[in-house]
């Protein structure tokens, strides 16, 4: 009897049911779209952070910034040239630690022993700078004084000068025995191969595809680092944005060539539990002195640009808008259901006169509202999936601007800002790195579950309004309406 009466009433009141269901559908669809876009924002931020430090890295450990002594000058690269002849062609090749800050490689073991650390690996971030060119001495033109020449040594120097070229590229010394962590994991080998675990002393290199194209390098060629030749065994393409370094070589070779024996610049850390990253960070800071621990959350705070703006809108304005629309939809559904009950006073009064209990009338009204809610939920899920699919199909491009020193490889430091990016040339002071990320809106089963729960909740709320109104009806009201 319940379902027969329910079906009849829903068919008889199709327009009212459609209005209630549509209001709930809009609110639920908006929740799905906003939740999906927010999830896409998190994925986009994850891609940005992976492009900095590599897949699987939850935090990095670097040397703590030391306060310089009063009057002390910060370390700066120096290039010295000696005069050799009238026209000197000279060059100087320097391999330097980026940022000039290093840790002992024993720090990796210290970090790995901390509670909550699943794995840790060290790396050395370097920059190779080659300055080459020639000097040309000027000529002294002696000035005349009347009919006589001036004294020897007096005169004007004309011509001469120097013409030098600066070529630089970044290098990352990677621990080939642990390939699962570090910046190279954010790139895919598209030609050749990656390092073998036994190539700790080998003079082999993996080159970023963008740099390989610029320098006209391919697998089998050689790249020169501080007058030493390394065979290119693989070409790596960054999965998103720019690569962390132009050239990757075994860590031991990087330490030897840069006179940084037993030194590293960064420890890449993977936590055993992603929910305990804060506790792991605290443990490392407490037990490993003179270090700075940077988590992915810390890095996310440095990301600006349209990605950051869109993420803020999705997490604040979007969520609050969803809440407001849902509350409005629930209230409208409740009020419409209550209004419909008021218009059915004679009907419900007659049913009570025929023996229906108040509880049965209430259950009938709640059942109708619940079905309306489920219909609205189905429509809302369909609309929400359509909206999320549209966002994914369009894939709007967002820009992520990273703060200075976060260009990859454990902190690019002052050298990158001084000599610019790959290929040399001075860049803007303090410039960071810009990535373009395509936005997707993935819909998870959890989001669908939330939508179903909202549909049921909306139906129950609407039913509560109507049930409360129906429970207060008396058979006498029906008799008065009939009269």
PDB file of N, CA, C and O in Angstrom, residues 13 20 45 53 82 115 270 279 300 306 331 381 405 451 478:
ATOM      1  N   UNK A  13       1.891  14.535  -8.836  1.00  0.00           N
ATOM      2  CA  UNK A  13       2.538  15.815  -8.490  1.00  0.00           C
ATOM      3  C   UNK A  13       3.930  15.907  -9.138  1.00  0.00           C
ATOM      4  O   UNK A  13       4.910  16.233  -8.496  1.00  0.00           O
ATOM      5  N   UNK A  20      11.452  20.368  -6.708  1.00  0.00           N
ATOM      6  CA  UNK A  20      12.260  19.998  -5.536  1.00  0.00           C
ATOM      7  C   UNK A  20      13.527  19.279  -5.964  1.00  0.00           C
ATOM      8  O   UNK A  20      14.634  19.576  -5.494  1.00  0.00           O
ATOM      9  N   UNK A  45      49.261  20.963  -8.050  1.00  0.00           N
ATOM     10  CA  UNK A  45      50.307  21.373  -7.118  1.00  0.00           C
ATOM     11  C   UNK A  45      51.290  20.238  -6.879  1.00  0.00           C
ATOM     12  O   UNK A  45      52.495  20.447  -6.740  1.00  0.00           O
ATOM     13  N   UNK A  53      61.441  18.324  -6.845  1.00  0.00           N
ATOM     14  CA  UNK A  53      62.242  17.380  -6.081  1.00  0.00           C
ATOM     15  C   UNK A  53      62.055  15.925  -6.462  1.00  0.00           C
ATOM     16  O   UNK A  53      62.703  15.057  -5.917  1.00  0.00           O
ATOM     17  N   UNK A  82      95.857  35.243 -16.511  1.00  0.00           N
ATOM     18  CA  UNK A  82      97.199  35.834 -16.535  1.00  0.00           C
ATOM     19  C   UNK A  82      97.554  36.234 -17.962  1.00  0.00           C
ATOM     20  O   UNK A  82      97.240  35.510 -18.907  1.00  0.00           O
ATOM     21  N   UNK A 115      62.565   8.255  13.236  1.00  0.00           N
ATOM     22  CA  UNK A 115      61.269   7.577  13.224  1.00  0.00           C
ATOM     23  C   UNK A 115      60.385   8.158  12.122  1.00  0.00           C
ATOM     24  O   UNK A 115      60.277   9.380  11.968  1.00  0.00           O
ATOM     25  N   UNK A 270      61.593  10.309   2.014  1.00  0.00           N
ATOM     26  CA  UNK A 270      60.269   9.743   1.821  1.00  0.00           C
ATOM     27  C   UNK A 270      59.757   9.252   3.164  1.00  0.00           C
ATOM     28  O   UNK A 270      60.421   8.473   3.839  1.00  0.00           O
ATOM     29  N   UNK A 279      55.317  15.240  11.989  1.00  0.00           N
ATOM     30  CA  UNK A 279      56.077  14.620  13.075  1.00  0.00           C
ATOM     31  C   UNK A 279      57.479  14.247  12.622  1.00  0.00           C
ATOM     32  O   UNK A 279      58.452  14.405  13.372  1.00  0.00           O
ATOM     33  N   UNK A 300      54.450  24.342  -1.262  1.00  0.00           N
ATOM     34  CA  UNK A 300      53.191  24.779  -1.865  1.00  0.00           C
ATOM     35  C   UNK A 300      52.889  26.233  -1.510  1.00  0.00           C
ATOM     36  O   UNK A 300      52.273  26.957  -2.290  1.00  0.00           O
ATOM     37  N   UNK A 306      48.534  31.875 -11.424  1.00  0.00           N
ATOM     38  CA  UNK A 306      47.119  31.560 -11.589  1.00  0.00           C
ATOM     39  C   UNK A 306      46.745  30.259 -10.897  1.00  0.00           C
ATOM     40  O   UNK A 306      45.601  30.087 -10.489  1.00  0.00           O
ATOM     41  N   UNK A 331      16.533  24.173   2.127  1.00  0.00           N
ATOM     42  CA  UNK A 331      15.438  24.979   2.671  1.00  0.00           C
ATOM     43  C   UNK A 331      14.274  25.074   1.690  1.00  0.00           C
ATOM     44  O   UNK A 331      13.105  24.943   2.078  1.00  0.00           O
ATOM     45  N   UNK A 381      24.238  14.272  -9.827  1.00  0.00           N
ATOM     46  CA  UNK A 381      25.444  13.508 -10.179  1.00  0.00           C
ATOM     47  C   UNK A 381      25.702  13.585 -11.681  1.00  0.00           C
ATOM     48  O   UNK A 381      26.833  13.763 -12.127  1.00  0.00           O
ATOM     49  N   UNK A 405      65.163  30.223  -5.811  1.00  0.00           N
ATOM     50  CA  UNK A 405      65.843  29.158  -5.096  1.00  0.00           C
ATOM     51  C   UNK A 405      65.078  27.865  -5.099  1.00  0.00           C
ATOM     52  O   UNK A 405      65.547  26.878  -4.566  1.00  0.00           O
ATOM     53  N   UNK A 451      27.848  12.927  -2.798  1.00  0.00           N
ATOM     54  CA  UNK A 451      26.659  13.384  -3.527  1.00  0.00           C
ATOM     55  C   UNK A 451      25.431  12.557  -3.138  1.00  0.00           C
ATOM     56  O   UNK A 451      24.337  13.105  -2.931  1.00  0.00           O
ATOM     57  N   UNK A 478     -10.125  18.496   7.807  1.00  0.00           N
ATOM     58  CA  UNK A 478     -10.659  18.002   6.522  1.00  0.00           C
ATOM     59  C   UNK A 478     -12.161  18.251   6.438  1.00  0.00           C
ATOM     60  O   UNK A 478     -12.686  18.648   5.387  1.00  0.00           O
TER      61      UNK A 478
END
